[in-house]
CSV table of C-alpha atoms and ligand atoms in Angstrom, one decimal:
chain,number,residue,atom,x,y,z
A,535,UNK,CA,64.4,14.3,15.2
A,536,UNK,CA,67.8,15.7,16.1
A,537,UNK,CA,68.1,15.1,19.9
A,538,UNK,CA,69.5,18.6,20.5
A,539,UNK,CA,66.2,20.1,19.2
A,540,UNK,CA,64.0,18.4,21.9
A,541,UNK,CA,64.3,21.1,24.5
A,542,UNK,CA,62.9,23.7,22.1
A,543,UNK,CA,59.7,21.9,21.3
A,544,UNK,CA,57.6,23.4,24.0
A,545,UNK,CA,58.7,27.0,23.7
A,546,UNK,CA,55.6,29.2,23.2
A,547,UNK,CA,56.0,31.2,20.0
A,548,UNK,CA,53.5,33.1,17.8
A,549,UNK,CA,52.3,31.7,14.4
A,550,UNK,CA,53.3,35.0,12.7
A,551,UNK,CA,50.3,35.5,10.5
A,552,UNK,CA,51.1,39.2,11.0
A,553,UNK,CA,53.9,41.2,12.4
A,554,UNK,CA,53.5,42.6,15.0
A,555,UNK,CA,51.2,39.9,16.2
A,556,UNK,CA,47.6,40.8,17.4
A,557,UNK,CA,48.5,40.7,21.1
A,558,UNK,CA,50.6,43.8,20.4
A,559,UNK,CA,47.8,45.8,18.8
A,560,UNK,CA,46.8,49.0,20.7
A,561,UNK,CA,43.6,50.7,21.8
A,562,UNK,CA,44.9,54.0,20.4
A,563,UNK,CA,44.0,53.0,16.8
A,564,UNK,CA,40.3,53.9,16.7
A,565,UNK,CA,37.5,54.3,14.2
A,566,UNK,CA,38.7,57.8,13.2
A,567,UNK,CA,42.2,56.5,12.4
A,568,UNK,CA,40.8,53.6,10.4
A,569,UNK,CA,38.4,56.0,8.4
A,570,UNK,CA,41.5,58.1,7.5
A,571,UNK,CA,43.4,55.0,6.4
A,572,UNK,CA,40.5,53.8,4.3
A,573,UNK,CA,40.1,57.3,2.7
A,574,UNK,CA,43.8,57.3,1.7
A,575,UNK,CA,43.7,54.0,-0.2
A,576,UNK,CA,44.6,54.0,-3.9
A,577,UNK,CA,41.9,52.4,-6.1
A,578,UNK,CA,44.5,51.4,-8.7
A,579,UNK,CA,45.3,48.5,-6.3
A,580,UNK,CA,42.8,45.7,-5.8
A,581,UNK,CA,42.0,44.7,-2.3
A,582,UNK,CA,41.0,41.6,-0.5
A,583,UNK,CA,37.9,41.1,1.8
A,584,UNK,CA,37.6,38.8,4.8
A,585,UNK,CA,34.2,38.2,6.2
A,586,UNK,CA,33.9,36.6,9.7
A,587,UNK,CA,31.1,34.5,11.1
A,588,UNK,CA,31.7,33.7,14.7
A,589,UNK,CA,28.9,31.0,14.9
A,590,UNK,CA,29.0,27.2,14.8
A,591,UNK,CA,26.2,24.6,15.1
A,592,UNK,CA,28.3,22.4,17.3
A,593,UNK,CA,31.3,22.9,19.5
A,594,UNK,CA,34.6,21.0,19.0
A,595,UNK,CA,36.5,20.6,22.3
A,596,UNK,CA,39.9,21.4,20.7
A,597,UNK,CA,38.7,24.7,19.3
A,598,UNK,CA,40.7,27.8,20.2
A,599,UNK,CA,38.6,30.2,18.1
A,600,UNK,CA,36.4,32.9,19.4
A,601,UNK,CA,33.2,31.2,18.4
A,602,UNK,CA,29.6,31.0,19.7
A,603,UNK,CA,27.1,28.2,19.6
A,604,UNK,CA,24.3,29.2,17.2
A,605,UNK,CA,21.5,28.1,19.5
A,606,UNK,CA,18.8,30.2,17.8
A,607,UNK,CA,19.0,31.3,14.2
A,608,UNK,CA,17.6,34.8,15.0
A,609,UNK,CA,21.0,35.6,16.6
A,610,UNK,CA,22.7,34.6,13.3
A,611,UNK,CA,20.2,36.6,11.2
A,612,UNK,CA,20.7,39.7,13.4
A,613,UNK,CA,24.4,39.3,12.8
A,614,UNK,CA,23.9,39.1,9.0
A,615,UNK,CA,21.8,42.3,9.1
A,616,UNK,CA,24.7,44.1,11.0
A,617,UNK,CA,27.3,42.7,8.6
A,618,UNK,CA,25.3,44.2,5.7
A,619,UNK,CA,25.5,47.6,7.5
A,620,UNK,CA,29.2,47.2,8.0
A,621,UNK,CA,29.7,46.6,4.3
A,622,UNK,CA,28.0,50.0,3.7
A,623,UNK,CA,29.9,51.7,6.5
A,624,UNK,CA,33.3,50.6,5.1
A,625,UNK,CA,32.5,51.2,1.5
A,626,UNK,CA,31.2,54.7,2.3
A,627,UNK,CA,34.7,55.6,3.7
A,628,UNK,CA,36.6,54.5,0.6
A,629,UNK,CA,37.5,57.1,-1.9
A,630,UNK,CA,35.8,55.2,-4.8
A,631,UNK,CA,34.8,51.7,-5.9
A,632,UNK,CA,37.5,49.2,-5.5
A,633,UNK,CA,38.4,45.9,-7.3
A,634,UNK,CA,38.4,42.8,-5.1
A,635,UNK,CA,40.9,40.1,-6.1
A,636,UNK,CA,40.3,37.7,-3.1
A,637,UNK,CA,37.3,37.2,-0.9
A,638,UNK,CA,37.4,34.8,2.0
A,639,UNK,CA,34.6,33.8,4.5
A,640,UNK,CA,36.0,32.4,7.7
A,641,UNK,CA,34.8,31.6,11.2
A,642,UNK,CA,33.4,29.9,13.2
A,643,UNK,CA,31.4,28.2,10.4
A,644,UNK,CA,30.2,30.6,7.6
A,645,UNK,CA,27.9,27.9,6.4
A,646,UNK,CA,25.9,28.3,9.6
A,647,UNK,CA,24.2,31.1,7.6
A,648,UNK,CA,21.1,30.2,5.7
A,649,UNK,CA,21.8,30.1,1.9
A,650,UNK,CA,19.6,33.2,1.4
A,651,UNK,CA,21.6,35.1,4.0
A,652,UNK,CA,24.9,34.2,2.5
A,653,UNK,CA,23.6,35.4,-0.9
A,654,UNK,CA,22.3,38.6,0.6
A,655,UNK,CA,25.7,39.5,1.9
A,656,UNK,CA,27.5,38.6,-1.3
A,657,UNK,CA,25.0,40.7,-3.2
A,658,UNK,CA,25.7,43.6,-0.9
A,659,UNK,CA,29.4,43.2,-1.4
A,660,UNK,CA,29.0,43.1,-5.2
A,661,UNK,CA,26.9,46.3,-5.0
A,662,UNK,CA,29.7,48.3,-3.4
A,663,UNK,CA,32.8,46.4,-4.7
A,664,UNK,CA,33.9,45.1,-8.1
A,665,UNK,CA,34.7,41.4,-7.8
A,666,UNK,CA,37.1,40.9,-10.6
A,667,UNK,CA,36.6,38.0,-13.0
A,668,UNK,CA,39.4,35.8,-11.8
A,669,UNK,CA,38.9,36.6,-8.1
A,670,UNK,CA,39.4,33.8,-5.6
A,671,UNK,CA,36.1,33.4,-3.7
A,672,UNK,CA,36.7,31.0,-0.8
A,673,UNK,CA,34.5,29.8,2.0
A,674,UNK,CA,35.2,27.6,5.1
A,675,UNK,CA,32.6,24.9,5.7
A,676,UNK,CA,31.7,22.1,8.0
A,677,UNK,CA,30.8,18.7,6.4
A,678,UNK,CA,28.5,17.8,9.4
A,679,UNK,CA,26.1,20.6,8.7
A,680,UNK,CA,26.5,21.5,5.0
A,681,UNK,CA,23.1,21.1,3.3
A,682,UNK,CA,22.4,20.3,-0.3
A,683,UNK,CA,20.7,23.6,-0.6
A,684,UNK,CA,23.8,25.4,0.7
A,685,UNK,CA,26.0,23.5,-1.7
A,686,UNK,CA,23.9,24.5,-4.6
A,687,UNK,CA,23.8,28.2,-3.5
A,688,UNK,CA,27.6,28.2,-3.0
A,689,UNK,CA,27.9,27.0,-6.6
A,690,UNK,CA,25.5,29.7,-7.9
A,691,UNK,CA,27.2,32.5,-6.1
A,692,UNK,CA,30.5,31.5,-7.8
A,693,UNK,CA,32.7,30.4,-5.0
A,694,UNK,CA,35.7,28.6,-6.4
A,695,UNK,CA,37.4,27.3,-3.2
A,696,UNK,CA,36.1,25.7,-0.1
A,697,UNK,CA,37.9,24.4,3.0
A,698,UNK,CA,37.0,21.8,5.6
A,699,UNK,CA,38.4,21.1,9.0
A,700,UNK,CA,39.0,17.3,8.6
A,701,UNK,CA,41.5,17.1,11.5
A,702,UNK,CA,41.6,13.3,12.0
A,703,UNK,CA,39.4,10.4,10.9
A,704,UNK,CA,40.1,8.0,13.8
A,705,UNK,CA,36.7,7.4,15.5
A,706,UNK,CA,38.2,7.5,19.0
A,707,UNK,CA,40.0,10.8,18.4
A,708,UNK,CA,36.8,12.2,16.8
A,709,UNK,CA,34.7,11.2,19.7
A,710,UNK,CA,37.2,12.7,22.2
A,711,UNK,CA,37.3,16.0,20.4
A,712,UNK,CA,33.5,16.1,19.8
A,713,UNK,CA,33.8,16.2,16.1
A,714,UNK,CA,32.4,13.1,14.6
A,715,UNK,CA,32.5,13.2,10.8
A,716,UNK,CA,33.3,9.9,9.1
A,717,UNK,CA,35.2,9.9,5.7
A,718,UNK,CA,32.0,9.3,3.7
A,719,UNK,CA,30.4,12.4,5.1
A,720,UNK,CA,33.5,14.5,4.1
A,721,UNK,CA,33.6,12.8,0.7
A,722,UNK,CA,29.9,13.6,0.0
A,723,UNK,CA,30.5,17.3,0.9
A,724,UNK,CA,33.6,17.4,-1.4
A,725,UNK,CA,31.9,15.7,-4.3
A,726,UNK,CA,28.8,17.9,-3.9
A,727,UNK,CA,30.8,21.1,-4.0
A,728,UNK,CA,32.9,19.9,-7.0
A,729,UNK,CA,29.7,19.0,-8.7
A,730,UNK,CA,28.5,22.7,-8.5
A,731,UNK,CA,31.8,24.1,-9.8
A,732,UNK,CA,33.8,24.7,-6.6
A,733,UNK,CA,37.0,23.4,-8.3
A,734,UNK,CA,39.4,23.9,-5.4
A,735,UNK,CA,39.2,22.1,-2.0
A,736,UNK,CA,41.4,22.6,1.0
A,737,UNK,CA,41.5,20.3,4.1
A,738,UNK,CA,42.9,21.2,7.5
A,739,UNK,CA,44.5,18.4,9.5
A,740,UNK,CA,45.7,18.5,13.1
A,741,UNK,CA,48.4,16.6,14.9
A,742,UNK,CA,48.9,16.4,18.7
A,743,UNK,CA,45.2,15.6,19.4
A,744,UNK,CA,44.1,13.3,22.3
A,745,UNK,CA,44.6,9.6,21.5
A,746,UNK,CA,46.1,10.5,18.2
A,747,UNK,CA,49.1,8.4,17.1
A,748,UNK,CA,51.5,8.4,14.1
A,749,UNK,CA,49.5,5.5,12.7
A,750,UNK,CA,46.0,7.1,13.0
A,751,UNK,CA,47.3,10.2,11.3
A,752,UNK,CA,49.0,8.3,8.5
A,753,UNK,CA,45.7,6.5,7.9
A,754,UNK,CA,43.8,9.8,7.9
A,755,UNK,CA,46.2,11.2,5.3
A,756,UNK,CA,45.7,8.2,3.1
A,757,UNK,CA,42.0,8.7,3.1
A,758,UNK,CA,42.4,12.4,2.4
A,759,UNK,CA,44.8,11.8,-0.4
A,760,UNK,CA,42.2,9.5,-2.0
A,761,UNK,CA,39.8,12.5,-2.1
A,762,UNK,CA,42.6,14.6,-3.7
A,763,UNK,CA,42.1,18.0,-2.0
A,764,UNK,CA,44.1,20.7,-3.8
A,765,UNK,CA,45.6,21.9,-0.5
A,766,UNK,CA,46.3,20.4,2.9
A,767,UNK,CA,47.3,22.3,6.0
A,768,UNK,CA,48.8,20.5,9.0
A,769,UNK,CA,48.5,22.3,12.3
A,770,UNK,CA,49.7,21.3,15.8
A,771,UNK,CA,46.9,21.2,18.4
A,772,UNK,CA,47.5,24.0,20.9
A,773,UNK,CA,46.3,22.9,24.3
A,774,UNK,CA,45.7,26.2,26.2
A,775,UNK,CA,42.6,25.4,28.4
A,776,UNK,CA,43.4,28.4,30.6
A,777,UNK,CA,42.5,30.6,27.5
A,778,UNK,CA,40.0,28.3,25.6
A,779,UNK,CA,37.9,27.0,28.4
A,780,UNK,CA,36.2,24.3,26.3
A,781,UNK,CA,39.6,22.6,26.0
A,782,UNK,CA,39.1,21.5,29.6
A,783,UNK,CA,37.0,18.7,28.1
A,784,UNK,CA,40.3,17.3,26.8
A,785,UNK,CA,42.4,15.5,29.5
A,786,UNK,CA,46.1,16.3,29.7
A,787,UNK,CA,46.9,12.6,30.1
A,788,UNK,CA,45.3,11.8,26.7
A,789,UNK,CA,47.6,14.1,24.8
A,790,UNK,CA,50.8,13.0,23.1
A,791,UNK,CA,54.0,14.3,24.5
A,792,UNK,CA,56.4,16.7,22.8
A,793,UNK,CA,58.6,14.0,21.1
A,794,UNK,CA,55.5,12.2,19.9
A,795,UNK,CA,54.0,15.5,18.5
A,796,UNK,CA,57.3,16.1,16.7
A,797,UNK,CA,57.2,12.5,15.2
A,798,UNK,CA,53.6,12.9,14.2
A,799,UNK,CA,54.4,16.3,12.4
A,800,UNK,CA,57.4,14.9,10.6
A,801,UNK,CA,55.8,11.6,9.5
A,802,UNK,CA,52.6,13.3,8.4
A,803,UNK,CA,54.6,15.8,6.3
A,804,UNK,CA,56.6,13.0,4.7
A,805,UNK,CA,53.3,11.0,4.0
A,806,UNK,CA,51.7,14.1,2.3
A,807,UNK,CA,54.8,14.7,0.2
A,808,UNK,CA,54.8,11.0,-0.8
A,809,UNK,CA,51.2,11.5,-2.2
A,810,UNK,CA,52.5,14.1,-4.7
A,811,UNK,CA,52.0,17.3,-2.8
A,812,UNK,CA,54.5,20.2,-2.6
A,813,UNK,CA,55.5,21.7,0.7
A,814,UNK,CA,54.4,25.3,1.2
A,815,UNK,CA,56.0,27.2,3.9
A,816,UNK,CA,55.9,25.7,7.4
A,817,UNK,CA,52.6,23.7,7.4
A,818,UNK,CA,50.8,23.8,4.1
A,819,UNK,CA,50.9,21.4,1.1
A,820,UNK,CA,49.5,21.9,-2.4
A,821,UNK,CA,49.2,19.9,-5.6
A,822,UNK,CA,51.9,21.0,-8.1
A,823,UNK,CA,49.3,22.7,-10.3
A,824,UNK,CA,47.6,24.6,-7.4
A,825,UNK,CA,48.1,28.4,-7.5
A,826,UNK,CA,49.8,28.2,-4.1
A,827,UNK,CA,52.5,25.8,-5.4
A,828,UNK,CA,52.9,27.9,-8.6
A,829,UNK,CA,53.2,31.1,-6.5
A,830,UNK,CA,55.8,29.5,-4.2
A,831,UNK,CA,57.9,28.4,-7.2
A,832,UNK,CA,57.8,32.0,-8.5
A,833,UNK,CA,58.8,33.5,-5.1
A,834,UNK,CA,55.3,35.1,-4.7
A,835,UNK,CA,54.2,33.2,-1.6
A,836,UNK,CA,52.7,35.5,1.1
A,837,UNK,CA,51.4,35.0,4.6
A,838,UNK,CA,48.4,36.6,6.1
A,839,UNK,CA,45.7,35.9,8.7
A,840,UNK,CA,44.4,32.9,6.8
A,841,UNK,CA,47.9,31.4,6.6
A,842,UNK,CA,49.8,31.0,3.4
A,843,UNK,CA,48.2,32.7,0.4
A,844,UNK,CA,48.7,33.8,-3.2
A,845,UNK,CA,47.0,37.1,-2.4
A,846,UNK,CA,49.3,40.0,-3.4
A,847,UNK,CA,46.9,42.8,-2.4
A,848,UNK,CA,48.4,45.3,0.1
A,849,UNK,CA,45.0,45.9,1.7
A,850,UNK,CA,42.8,43.4,3.4
A,851,UNK,CA,39.5,44.6,4.8
A,852,UNK,CA,38.1,42.6,7.6
A,853,UNK,CA,34.3,42.5,8.2
A,854,UNK,CA,32.5,40.9,11.1
A,855,UNK,CA,33.3,40.7,14.8
A,856,UNK,CA,36.9,39.9,15.6
A,857,UNK,CA,38.1,40.2,12.0
A,858,UNK,CA,41.5,41.8,11.4
A,859,UNK,CA,42.3,44.0,8.5
A,860,UNK,CA,45.7,45.0,7.1
A,861,UNK,CA,46.2,48.3,5.3
A,862,UNK,CA,49.4,49.9,4.0
A,863,UNK,CA,49.4,52.0,7.2
A,864,UNK,CA,48.9,49.2,9.6
A,865,UNK,CA,46.5,46.8,11.2
A,866,UNK,CA,42.9,47.2,12.5
A,867,UNK,CA,40.9,44.7,14.5
A,868,UNK,CA,37.1,44.7,15.1
A,869,UNK,CA,36.0,44.1,18.6
A,870,UNK,CA,35.5,40.5,19.6
A,871,UNK,CA,32.2,41.1,21.5
A,872,UNK,CA,29.5,40.8,18.9
A,873,UNK,CA,27.1,43.0,21.0
A,874,UNK,CA,29.7,45.9,21.1
A,875,UNK,CA,30.5,45.3,17.4
A,876,UNK,CA,26.8,45.5,16.5
A,877,UNK,CA,26.2,48.6,18.7
A,878,UNK,CA,29.1,50.5,17.1
A,879,UNK,CA,27.8,49.7,13.6
A,880,UNK,CA,24.2,50.6,14.5
A,881,UNK,CA,25.5,54.0,15.7
A,882,UNK,CA,27.2,54.5,12.4
A,883,UNK,CA,30.8,54.0,13.7
A,884,UNK,CA,33.4,51.6,12.4
A,885,UNK,CA,33.6,48.9,15.0
A,886,UNK,CA,37.3,49.0,15.6
A,887,UNK,CA,38.6,47.6,18.9
A,888,UNK,CA,42.3,48.0,18.4
A,889,UNK,CA,45.0,48.2,15.8
A,890,UNK,CA,48.6,49.0,15.1
A,891,UNK,CA,50.3,51.7,13.1
A,892,UNK,CA,53.4,50.4,11.4
A,893,UNK,CA,56.7,52.2,11.7
A,894,UNK,CA,59.7,51.6,9.3
A,895,UNK,CA,61.4,49.2,11.8
A,896,UNK,CA,58.2,47.0,11.9
A,897,UNK,CA,58.1,46.8,8.1
A,898,UNK,CA,61.7,45.6,7.9
A,899,UNK,CA,61.2,43.0,10.6
A,900,UNK,CA,57.8,42.0,9.1
A,901,UNK,CA,59.6,41.3,5.7
A,902,UNK,CA,62.3,39.2,7.5
A,903,UNK,CA,59.7,37.2,9.4
A,904,UNK,CA,57.5,36.7,6.4
A,905,UNK,CA,60.5,35.5,4.3
A,906,UNK,CA,61.4,33.0,7.0
A,907,UNK,CA,57.9,31.7,7.4
A,908,UNK,CA,57.4,31.4,3.6
A,909,UNK,CA,60.8,30.2,2.4
A,910,UNK,CA,62.8,29.3,5.5
A,911,UNK,CA,65.4,32.0,4.8
A,912,UNK,CA,65.8,35.8,4.8
A,913,UNK,CA,68.3,38.0,3.2
A,914,UNK,CA,68.4,41.1,5.5
A,915,UNK,CA,70.8,43.0,3.2
A,916,UNK,CA,68.3,42.7,0.4
A,917,UNK,CA,65.4,43.7,2.6
A,918,UNK,CA,67.3,46.7,3.9
A,919,UNK,CA,68.1,47.8,0.3
A,920,UNK,CA,64.4,47.4,-0.8
A,921,UNK,CA,63.2,49.5,2.1
A,922,UNK,CA,66.0,52.0,2.3
A,923,UNK,CA,66.9,51.0,5.9
A,924,UNK,CA,69.6,52.9,7.7
A,925,UNK,CA,73.1,51.8,7.1
A,926,UNK,CA,74.1,49.0,9.5
A,927,UNK,CA,70.5,47.9,10.1
A,928,UNK,CA,71.0,44.4,8.6
A,929,UNK,CA,74.3,43.7,10.3
A,930,UNK,CA,73.1,44.9,13.7
A,931,UNK,CA,69.7,43.0,13.5
A,932,UNK,CA,71.4,39.8,12.4
A,933,UNK,CA,74.0,39.9,15.1
A,934,UNK,CA,71.3,40.4,17.8
A,935,UNK,CA,69.2,37.6,16.4
A,936,UNK,CA,72.2,35.4,16.3
A,937,UNK,CA,72.6,35.8,20.1
A,938,UNK,CA,69.0,34.7,20.6
A,939,UNK,CA,68.5,31.8,18.2
A,940,UNK,CA,69.5,28.6,19.9
A,941,UNK,CA,72.6,27.1,18.3
A,942,UNK,CA,72.2,24.6,15.5
A,943,UNK,CA,68.7,25.7,14.5
A,944,UNK,CA,69.7,28.5,12.0
A,945,UNK,CA,72.7,29.2,9.9
A,946,UNK,CA,73.9,32.9,9.6
A,947,UNK,CA,75.8,33.6,6.4
A,948,UNK,CA,76.8,37.3,6.4
A,949,UNK,CA,73.4,39.1,6.7
A,950,UNK,CA,71.4,36.1,5.5
A,951,UNK,CA,69.7,33.7,7.9
A,952,UNK,CA,68.6,30.2,6.9
A,953,UNK,CA,67.0,27.4,8.8
A,954,UNK,CA,69.4,24.6,9.5
A,955,UNK,CA,68.7,21.2,7.9
A,956,UNK,CA,66.1,19.3,9.8
A,957,UNK,CA,65.0,22.4,11.8
A,958,UNK,CA,62.1,23.4,9.5
A,959,UNK,CA,59.4,22.6,12.1
A,960,UNK,CA,61.2,25.2,14.4
A,961,UNK,CA,60.9,28.1,11.9
A,962,UNK,CA,58.6,30.1,14.3
A,963,UNK,CA,61.3,29.9,16.9
A,964,UNK,CA,63.9,31.4,14.4
A,965,UNK,CA,61.3,34.1,13.3
A,966,UNK,CA,60.7,35.0,16.9
A,967,UNK,CA,64.4,36.1,17.2
A,968,UNK,CA,63.5,39.0,14.9
A,969,UNK,CA,60.4,39.9,16.9
A,970,UNK,CA,61.3,43.0,18.9
A,971,UNK,CA,57.7,43.1,20.4
A,972,UNK,CA,57.8,39.7,21.9
A,973,UNK,CA,58.3,39.3,25.6
A,974,UNK,CA,60.3,36.1,25.6
A,975,UNK,CA,58.9,35.0,28.9
A,976,UNK,CA,55.2,35.1,27.8
A,977,UNK,CA,53.4,31.9,27.5
A,978,UNK,CA,50.2,32.8,25.7
A,979,UNK,CA,51.3,31.4,22.3
A,980,UNK,CA,51.2,27.8,21.3
A,981,UNK,CA,54.3,25.6,21.5
A,982,UNK,CA,56.9,25.7,18.8
A,983,UNK,CA,55.9,22.3,17.2
B,1639,SF4,S1,36.8,24.0,15.3
B,1639,SF4,FE1,35.6,25.1,13.7
B,1639,SF4,S2,33.6,24.1,13.7
B,1639,SF4,FE2,34.6,23.4,15.6
B,1639,SF4,S3,33.9,24.8,17.2
B,1639,SF4,FE3,35.8,25.7,16.4
B,1639,SF4,S4,35.2,27.1,14.7
B,1639,SF4,FE4,33.4,25.8,15.2
């Protein structure tokens, strides 16, 4: 680590899975607006679907997601019934039947659903949308609760990618975060899914967990590499117990400090690369023949709410409580309260809680931030030309950002901004200099590294 970077490690900055980020969405975007946006979509373009399941069978203490414990399955099955109605509500507002090129189930834990319920929703989606032959069908899963019956159904439905939150294999860390899943349990889930045709596997890892060290993380990465997942994501644990109350189960004194976090992130990235993976953006890694690595090499890497993606669709429809959609006109987010979400749907209303209508300036800044997050550099002149920006936009925006970006972290060459060597982990901080919505004093985002 370059010593001059140390002071920036704890600055709270967004993860930029969208721009503007969700805290800047507004109540003024309602069901009527969303219906008009859906009605104006062009069916020549494929779209993507995201289906959200906010339930889990167990609670991990580090979790910052909006999830609920599935104490009784009747709550989950009621949710599935409502999700089926939401598929109908949304499809009814589209001008015609649309092709789907990517479909992703996230949560929570989507495999909390019974296999029959998962199949019911997928059947409903296939009734109203055309899932194209080479579509990516992905599902997040939990090795602790994944049953053989579910593995078999996932294969029959035709999912071709599955992801697991592996996080860390050290037993002490696992016990402290309440997520006990030994390597053999994860290996069995991976082999089971591969055996039914799920050819692509993603693992998520976390650094900065309680009792975690550079050594425990290195060992975890070695075990993971042996299972050869196609993609690995490496996230920093965001300790925000004032927001995620369950994180109060994690003691501050058990957490690594900022310098140790930086060391864990850097060493883990080097280890993963040494196992033959390619770096993708800020925190993802993929085998050289994985579509994410191929898209990166072709300049086609994108960033959306699931992180880095090959998905080129301009429309992402979110289904389920809390889910976020992105349309050419802007963003929409369903309400997070499952009760209110279900009531809206049962009354025949799209369950939108808030959203954001993009203006030209947002689109320009979104392109700069996405380029930085994907490739560590952005050419503002080029973006201005592509989007017919007003004369002088690139120069003025660059010069304002240059005043904000701490010295040494980025290099400005004309109207081009590049991350300085060794500053890659601070990319979110550089991106934030182009975020005109961000109140720089706010502290609700996670730290920079
Ligand atoms: S980390 Fe994943 S499995 Fe654990 S509680 Fe959160 S959403 Fe559920």
